[in-house]
């Protein structure tokens, strides 16, 4: 419950403060957001499976986001600008897998 | 399943961060690209041409505003110059009419008249002589002589603007000291005339910087009115 409330608080703060992401950083932030969403679903899944560990969750959240951003940056430097697509695909699949696991857990399917 | 307080806070912070970044990215993305991506090619071309037109008209506006700015600056400079010359003129007139205190180099003429043999016209001559020699401001016994000041006879002495003057008279003039002194000592001039009177002794003293007071009350004009130009 607390994480959900915090999420809403963070969103409200962002709405109130009108932060602007610099144009040249948007691709990195976008990837970080996708990865973070995956981590959030993963955390919720492990919570339902009663294997939730806050240290692991936070660590996974931070390292996954950082690694994703780093990889996209490296891809840009190497001229492999589609690297972000690969990351989006991988994490998109993981999001759906997590969602499926959550669904099974909630509805017992 | 571990649930320490620290862990809860950490998770909460991370969740808040996620919400924050999510929303800011949403907004940024929406602002920059969504509008344009939705447009068709012809619409984009139209938008581009209208933006170009707008930029052109803005550039025109900049040019015309620059011109306007220049005009205003020129006219304000002209106004400044006019105001400054008016200010200078006002200052000169104030000095000459005696309505402001003044200071500067000059001379003092000390006229000792123990036997009261001088009449008021002797002082008029002296003042006139000093003015001829270029005196810009004058005072007698510490009383300023203005444009409308007058010496007049008075029982037992001389009066300046109605207030009595007592010997010895000290006439202070502001102007170039050398010129003033030369003017005074011309053969047949004021000093010589004064000295000729019985018992009168005249001494001239150069002053590097002296201060003269303003007239006690500014002259009031009752009859003379300027002609409207």
PDB file of N, CA and C in Angstrom, chain A residues 21-89:
ATOM      1  N   UNK A  21      12.241  17.405 -18.855  1.00  0.00           N
ATOM      2  CA  UNK A  21      13.386  16.552 -19.185  1.00  0.00           C
ATOM      3  C   UNK A  21      14.076  17.178 -20.382  1.00  0.00           C
ATOM      4  N   UNK A  22      15.384  17.462 -20.287  1.00  0.00           N
ATOM      5  CA  UNK A  22      16.091  18.035 -21.432  1.00  0.00           C
ATOM      6  C   UNK A  22      15.915  17.158 -22.665  1.00  0.00           C
ATOM      7  N   UNK A  23      15.732  17.819 -23.808  1.00  0.00           N
ATOM      8  CA  UNK A  23      15.411  17.088 -25.035  1.00  0.00           C
ATOM      9  C   UNK A  23      16.420  15.991 -25.349  1.00  0.00           C
ATOM     10  N   UNK A  24      17.700  16.268 -25.136  1.00  0.00           N
ATOM     11  CA  UNK A  24      18.701  15.284 -25.524  1.00  0.00           C
ATOM     12  C   UNK A  24      18.807  14.133 -24.527  1.00  0.00           C
ATOM     13  N   UNK A  25      18.110  14.225 -23.409  1.00  0.00           N
ATOM     14  CA  UNK A  25      18.146  13.130 -22.436  1.00  0.00           C
ATOM     15  C   UNK A  25      16.903  12.267 -22.508  1.00  0.00           C
ATOM     16  N   UNK A  26      15.888  12.701 -23.260  1.00  0.00           N
ATOM     17  CA  UNK A  26      14.616  11.965 -23.254  1.00  0.00           C
ATOM     18  C   UNK A  26      14.775  10.494 -23.612  1.00  0.00           C
ATOM     19  N   UNK A  27      15.598  10.108 -24.623  1.00  0.00           N
ATOM     20  CA  UNK A  27      15.674   8.668 -24.925  1.00  0.00           C
ATOM     21  C   UNK A  27      16.146   7.844 -23.718  1.00  0.00           C
ATOM     22  N   UNK A  28      17.093   8.379 -22.971  1.00  0.00           N
ATOM     23  CA  UNK A  28      17.621   7.643 -21.811  1.00  0.00           C
ATOM     24  C   UNK A  28      16.572   7.547 -20.710  1.00  0.00           C
ATOM     25  N   UNK A  29      15.911   8.654 -20.450  1.00  0.00           N
ATOM     26  CA  UNK A  29      14.881   8.652 -19.408  1.00  0.00           C
ATOM     27  C   UNK A  29      13.762   7.697 -19.800  1.00  0.00           C
ATOM     28  N   UNK A  30      13.430   7.675 -21.089  1.00  0.00           N
ATOM     29  CA  UNK A  30      12.360   6.800 -21.553  1.00  0.00           C
ATOM     30  C   UNK A  30      12.704   5.343 -21.235  1.00  0.00           C
ATOM     31  N   UNK A  31      13.932   4.947 -21.555  1.00  0.00           N
ATOM     32  CA  UNK A  31      14.360   3.566 -21.288  1.00  0.00           C
ATOM     33  C   UNK A  31      14.332   3.300 -19.783  1.00  0.00           C
ATOM     34  N   UNK A  32      14.859   4.259 -19.015  1.00  0.00           N
ATOM     35  CA  UNK A  32      14.884   4.081 -17.568  1.00  0.00           C
ATOM     36  C   UNK A  32      13.474   3.884 -17.042  1.00  0.00           C
ATOM     37  N   UNK A  33      12.519   4.607 -17.596  1.00  0.00           N
ATOM     38  CA  UNK A  33      11.129   4.491 -17.137  1.00  0.00           C
ATOM     39  C   UNK A  33      10.583   3.100 -17.466  1.00  0.00           C
ATOM     40  N   UNK A  34      10.853   2.619 -18.698  1.00  0.00           N
ATOM     41  CA  UNK A  34      10.362   1.278 -19.083  1.00  0.00           C
ATOM     42  C   UNK A  34      10.927   0.225 -18.133  1.00  0.00           C
ATOM     43  N   UNK A  35      12.222   0.311 -17.875  1.00  0.00           N
ATOM     44  CA  UNK A  35      12.880  -0.663 -16.994  1.00  0.00           C
ATOM     45  C   UNK A  35      12.314  -0.557 -15.578  1.00  0.00           C
ATOM     46  N   UNK A  36      12.071   0.679 -15.138  1.00  0.00           N
ATOM     47  CA  UNK A  36      11.555   0.879 -13.788  1.00  0.00           C
ATOM     48  C   UNK A  36      10.151   0.297 -13.657  1.00  0.00           C
ATOM     49  N   UNK A  37       9.352   0.444 -14.721  1.00  0.00           N
ATOM     50  CA  UNK A  37       8.004  -0.140 -14.688  1.00  0.00           C
ATOM     51  C   UNK A  37       8.108  -1.654 -14.537  1.00  0.00           C
ATOM     52  N   UNK A  38       9.043  -2.255 -15.291  1.00  0.00           N
ATOM     53  CA  UNK A  38       9.259  -3.702 -15.172  1.00  0.00           C
ATOM     54  C   UNK A  38       9.625  -4.066 -13.741  1.00  0.00           C
ATOM     55  N   UNK A  39      10.528  -3.280 -13.155  1.00  0.00           N
ATOM     56  CA  UNK A  39      10.945  -3.575 -11.783  1.00  0.00           C
ATOM     57  C   UNK A  39       9.760  -3.475 -10.838  1.00  0.00           C
ATOM     58  N   UNK A  40       8.896  -2.496 -11.062  1.00  0.00           N
ATOM     59  CA  UNK A  40       7.741  -2.323 -10.182  1.00  0.00           C
ATOM     60  C   UNK A  40       6.823  -3.547 -10.268  1.00  0.00           C
ATOM     61  N   UNK A  41       6.581  -4.011 -11.501  1.00  0.00           N
ATOM     62  CA  UNK A  41       5.727  -5.207 -11.663  1.00  0.00           C
ATOM     63  C   UNK A  41       6.388  -6.422 -11.021  1.00  0.00           C
ATOM     64  N   UNK A  42       7.731  -6.508 -11.238  1.00  0.00           N
ATOM     65  CA  UNK A  42       8.476  -7.637 -10.637  1.00  0.00           C
ATOM     66  C   UNK A  42       8.349  -7.611  -9.118  1.00  0.00           C
ATOM     67  N   UNK A  43       8.439  -6.404  -8.559  1.00  0.00           N
ATOM     68  CA  UNK A  43       8.331  -6.277  -7.106  1.00  0.00           C
ATOM     69  C   UNK A  43       6.957  -6.707  -6.609  1.00  0.00           C
ATOM     70  N   UNK A  44       5.935  -6.284  -7.348  1.00  0.00           N
ATOM     71  CA  UNK A  44       4.571  -6.638  -6.955  1.00  0.00           C
ATOM     72  C   UNK A  44       4.363  -8.155  -7.045  1.00  0.00           C
ATOM     73  N   UNK A  45       4.953  -8.738  -8.085  1.00  0.00           N
ATOM     74  CA  UNK A  45       4.846 -10.192  -8.276  1.00  0.00           C
ATOM     75  C   UNK A  45       5.486 -10.917  -7.094  1.00  0.00           C
ATOM     76  N   UNK A  46       6.715 -10.497  -6.739  1.00  0.00           N
ATOM     77  CA  UNK A  46       7.406 -11.205  -5.657  1.00  0.00           C
ATOM     78  C   UNK A  46       6.678 -10.982  -4.324  1.00  0.00           C
ATOM     79  N   UNK A  47       6.012  -9.824  -4.227  1.00  0.00           N
ATOM     80  CA  UNK A  47       5.217  -9.563  -3.023  1.00  0.00           C
ATOM     81  C   UNK A  47       4.071 -10.570  -2.936  1.00  0.00           C
ATOM     82  N   UNK A  48       3.418 -10.810  -4.062  1.00  0.00           N
ATOM     83  CA  UNK A  48       2.310 -11.766  -4.066  1.00  0.00           C
ATOM     84  C   UNK A  48       2.822 -13.182  -3.834  1.00  0.00           C
ATOM     85  N   UNK A  49       4.050 -13.444  -4.319  1.00  0.00           N
ATOM     86  CA  UNK A  49       4.620 -14.795  -4.149  1.00  0.00           C
ATOM     87  C   UNK A  49       5.294 -14.928  -2.797  1.00  0.00           C
ATOM     88  N   UNK A  50       5.210 -13.858  -2.002  1.00  0.00           N
ATOM     89  CA  UNK A  50       5.782 -13.828  -0.648  1.00  0.00           C
ATOM     90  C   UNK A  50       7.292 -14.058  -0.663  1.00  0.00           C
ATOM     91  N   UNK A  51       7.931 -13.588  -1.733  1.00  0.00           N
ATOM     92  CA  UNK A  51       9.394 -13.672  -1.764  1.00  0.00           C
ATOM     93  C   UNK A  51       9.977 -12.265  -1.855  1.00  0.00           C
ATOM     94  N   UNK A  52       9.184 -11.268  -1.486  1.00  0.00           N
ATOM     95  CA  UNK A  52       9.622  -9.881  -1.649  1.00  0.00           C
ATOM     96  C   UNK A  52      10.724  -9.534  -0.652  1.00  0.00           C
ATOM     97  N   UNK A  53      11.808  -9.012  -1.191  1.00  0.00           N
ATOM     98  CA  UNK A  53      12.906  -8.559  -0.337  1.00  0.00           C
ATOM     99  C   UNK A  53      13.195  -7.115  -0.733  1.00  0.00           C
ATOM    100  N   UNK A  54      13.041  -6.190   0.192  1.00  0.00           N
ATOM    101  CA  UNK A  54      13.145  -4.776  -0.191  1.00  0.00           C
ATOM    102  C   UNK A  54      14.527  -4.422  -0.724  1.00  0.00           C
ATOM    103  N   UNK A  55      15.567  -5.017  -0.106  1.00  0.00           N
ATOM    104  CA  UNK A  55      16.928  -4.714  -0.598  1.00  0.00           C
ATOM    105  C   UNK A  55      17.087  -5.148  -2.054  1.00  0.00           C
ATOM    106  N   UNK A  56      16.637  -6.372  -2.310  1.00  0.00           N
ATOM    107  CA  UNK A  56      16.766  -6.893  -3.673  1.00  0.00           C
ATOM    108  C   UNK A  56      15.951  -6.031  -4.643  1.00  0.00           C
ATOM    109  N   UNK A  57      14.764  -5.633  -4.220  1.00  0.00           N
ATOM    110  CA  UNK A  57      13.899  -4.842  -5.092  1.00  0.00           C
ATOM    111  C   UNK A  57      14.566  -3.511  -5.451  1.00  0.00           C
ATOM    112  N   UNK A  58      15.024  -2.825  -4.413  1.00  0.00           N
ATOM    113  CA  UNK A  58      15.634  -1.518  -4.665  1.00  0.00           C
ATOM    114  C   UNK A  58      16.886  -1.665  -5.520  1.00  0.00           C
ATOM    115  N   UNK A  59      17.678  -2.656  -5.211  1.00  0.00           N
ATOM    116  CA  UNK A  59      18.914  -2.875  -5.959  1.00  0.00           C
ATOM    117  C   UNK A  59      18.603  -3.191  -7.425  1.00  0.00           C
ATOM    118  N   UNK A  60      17.611  -4.072  -7.625  1.00  0.00           N
ATOM    119  CA  UNK A  60      17.233  -4.438  -8.992  1.00  0.00           C
ATOM    120  C   UNK A  60      16.719  -3.207  -9.738  1.00  0.00           C
ATOM    121  N   UNK A  61      15.917  -2.430  -9.053  1.00  0.00           N
ATOM    122  CA  UNK A  61      15.346  -1.223  -9.644  1.00  0.00           C
ATOM    123  C   UNK A  61      16.458  -0.303 -10.152  1.00  0.00           C
ATOM    124  N   UNK A  62      17.387  -0.014  -9.243  1.00  0.00           N
ATOM    125  CA  UNK A  62      18.444   0.939  -9.585  1.00  0.00           C
ATOM    126  C   UNK A  62      19.385   0.374 -10.633  1.00  0.00           C
ATOM    127  N   UNK A  63      19.858  -0.850 -10.426  1.00  0.00           N
ATOM    128  CA  UNK A  63      20.860  -1.396 -11.353  1.00  0.00           C
ATOM    129  C   UNK A  63      20.262  -1.628 -12.736  1.00  0.00           C
ATOM    130  N   UNK A  64      19.042  -2.144 -12.796  1.00  0.00           N
ATOM    131  CA  UNK A  64      18.428  -2.376 -14.110  1.00  0.00           C
ATOM    132  C   UNK A  64      18.295  -1.070 -14.881  1.00  0.00           C
ATOM    133  N   UNK A  65      17.787  -0.033 -14.187  1.00  0.00           N
ATOM    134  CA  UNK A  65      17.594   1.259 -14.861  1.00  0.00           C
ATOM    135  C   UNK A  65      18.941   1.815 -15.315  1.00  0.00           C
ATOM    136  N   UNK A  66      19.920   1.752 -14.408  1.00  0.00           N
ATOM    137  CA  UNK A  66      21.235   2.308 -14.742  1.00  0.00           C
ATOM    138  C   UNK A  66      21.855   1.553 -15.906  1.00  0.00           C
ATOM    139  N   UNK A  67      21.768   0.229 -15.862  1.00  0.00           N
ATOM    140  CA  UNK A  67      22.370  -0.579 -16.926  1.00  0.00           C
ATOM    141  C   UNK A  67      21.686  -0.296 -18.264  1.00  0.00           C
ATOM    142  N   UNK A  68      20.361  -0.180 -18.232  1.00  0.00           N
ATOM    143  CA  UNK A  68      19.628   0.082 -19.470  1.00  0.00           C
ATOM    144  C   UNK A  68      20.064   1.412 -20.073  1.00  0.00           C
ATOM    145  N   UNK A  69      20.122   2.428 -19.224  1.00  0.00           N
ATOM    146  CA  UNK A  69      20.538   3.750 -19.709  1.00  0.00           C
ATOM    147  C   UNK A  69      21.956   3.681 -20.265  1.00  0.00           C
ATOM    148  N   UNK A  70      22.809   2.982 -19.540  1.00  0.00           N
ATOM    149  CA  UNK A  70      24.202   2.860 -19.979  1.00  0.00           C
ATOM    150  C   UNK A  70      24.283   2.185 -21.349  1.00  0.00           C
ATOM    151  N   UNK A  71      23.502   1.103 -21.493  1.00  0.00           N
ATOM    152  CA  UNK A  71      23.548   0.364 -22.765  1.00  0.00           C
ATOM    153  C   UNK A  71      23.050   1.241 -23.914  1.00  0.00           C
ATOM    154  N   UNK A  72      22.008   1.978 -23.661  1.00  0.00           N
ATOM    155  CA  UNK A  72      21.491   2.846 -24.723  1.00  0.00           C
ATOM    156  C   UNK A  72      22.540   3.899 -25.086  1.00  0.00           C
ATOM    157  N   UNK A  73      23.184   4.415 -24.061  1.00  0.00           N
ATOM    158  CA  UNK A  73      24.222   5.429 -24.302  1.00  0.00           C
ATOM    159  C   UNK A  73      25.359   4.846 -25.129  1.00  0.00           C
ATOM    160  N   UNK A  74      25.797   3.629 -24.718  1.00  0.00           N
ATOM    161  CA  UNK A  74      26.872   2.979 -25.471  1.00  0.00           C
ATOM    162  C   UNK A  74      26.428   2.745 -26.904  1.00  0.00           C
ATOM    163  N   UNK A  75      25.174   2.302 -27.058  1.00  0.00           N
ATOM    164  CA  UNK A  75      24.647   2.070 -28.405  1.00  0.00           C
ATOM    165  C   UNK A  75      24.708   3.339 -29.238  1.00  0.00           C
ATOM    166  N   UNK A  76      24.319   4.469 -28.616  1.00  0.00           N
ATOM    167  CA  UNK A  76      24.374   5.746 -29.338  1.00  0.00           C
ATOM    168  C   UNK A  76      25.801   6.069 -29.754  1.00  0.00           C
ATOM    169  N   UNK A  77      26.734   5.846 -28.818  1.00  0.00           N
ATOM    170  CA  UNK A  77      28.133   6.157 -29.121  1.00  0.00           C
ATOM    171  C   UNK A  77      28.653   5.289 -30.261  1.00  0.00           C
ATOM    172  N   UNK A  78      28.198   4.020 -30.301  1.00  0.00           N
ATOM    173  CA  UNK A  78      28.676   3.097 -31.339  1.00  0.00           C
ATOM    174  C   UNK A  78      27.904   3.253 -32.636  1.00  0.00           C
ATOM    175  N   UNK A  79      26.861   4.056 -32.625  1.00  0.00           N
ATOM    176  CA  UNK A  79      26.049   4.207 -33.816  1.00  0.00           C
ATOM    177  C   UNK A  79      24.990   3.130 -33.927  1.00  0.00           C
ATOM    178  N   UNK A  80      24.793   2.315 -32.885  1.00  0.00           N
ATOM    179  CA  UNK A  80      23.741   1.294 -32.890  1.00  0.00           C
ATOM    180  C   UNK A  80      22.532   1.911 -32.192  1.00  0.00           C
ATOM    181  N   UNK A  81      21.864   2.812 -32.907  1.00  0.00           N
ATOM    182  CA  UNK A  81      20.837   3.599 -32.240  1.00  0.00           C
ATOM    183  C   UNK A  81      19.595   2.767 -31.935  1.00  0.00           C
ATOM    184  N   UNK A  82      19.513   1.550 -32.515  1.00  0.00           N
ATOM    185  CA  UNK A  82      18.331   0.727 -32.260  1.00  0.00           C
ATOM    186  C   UNK A  82      18.473  -0.090 -30.991  1.00  0.00           C
ATOM    187  N   UNK A  83      19.539   0.134 -30.293  1.00  0.00           N
ATOM    188  CA  UNK A  83      19.767  -0.646 -29.077  1.00  0.00           C
ATOM    189  C   UNK A  83      18.613  -0.471 -28.101  1.00  0.00           C
ATOM    190  N   UNK A  84      18.071   0.701 -28.060  1.00  0.00           N
ATOM    191  CA  UNK A  84      16.958   0.967 -27.135  1.00  0.00           C
ATOM    192  C   UNK A  84      15.769   0.075 -27.483  1.00  0.00           C
ATOM    193  N   UNK A  85      15.583  -0.182 -28.783  1.00  0.00           N
ATOM    194  CA  UNK A  85      14.477  -1.048 -29.198  1.00  0.00           C
ATOM    195  C   UNK A  85      14.642  -2.439 -28.579  1.00  0.00           C
ATOM    196  N   UNK A  86      15.870  -2.948 -28.632  1.00  0.00           N
ATOM    197  CA  UNK A  86      16.132  -4.268 -28.061  1.00  0.00           C
ATOM    198  C   UNK A  86      15.772  -4.287 -26.582  1.00  0.00           C
ATOM    199  N   UNK A  87      16.173  -3.265 -25.872  1.00  0.00           N
ATOM    200  CA  UNK A  87      15.894  -3.207 -24.436  1.00  0.00           C
ATOM    201  C   UNK A  87      14.396  -3.107 -24.193  1.00  0.00           C
ATOM    202  N   UNK A  88      13.731  -2.302 -25.007  1.00  0.00           N
ATOM    203  CA  UNK A  88      12.280  -2.161 -24.852  1.00  0.00           C
ATOM    204  C   UNK A  88      11.605  -3.510 -25.073  1.00  0.00           C
ATOM    205  N   UNK A  89      12.049  -4.244 -26.084  1.00  0.00           N
ATOM    206  CA  UNK A  89      11.452  -5.555 -26.372  1.00  0.00           C
ATOM    207  C   UNK A  89      11.657  -6.493 -25.181  1.00  0.00           C
TER     208      UNK A  89
END
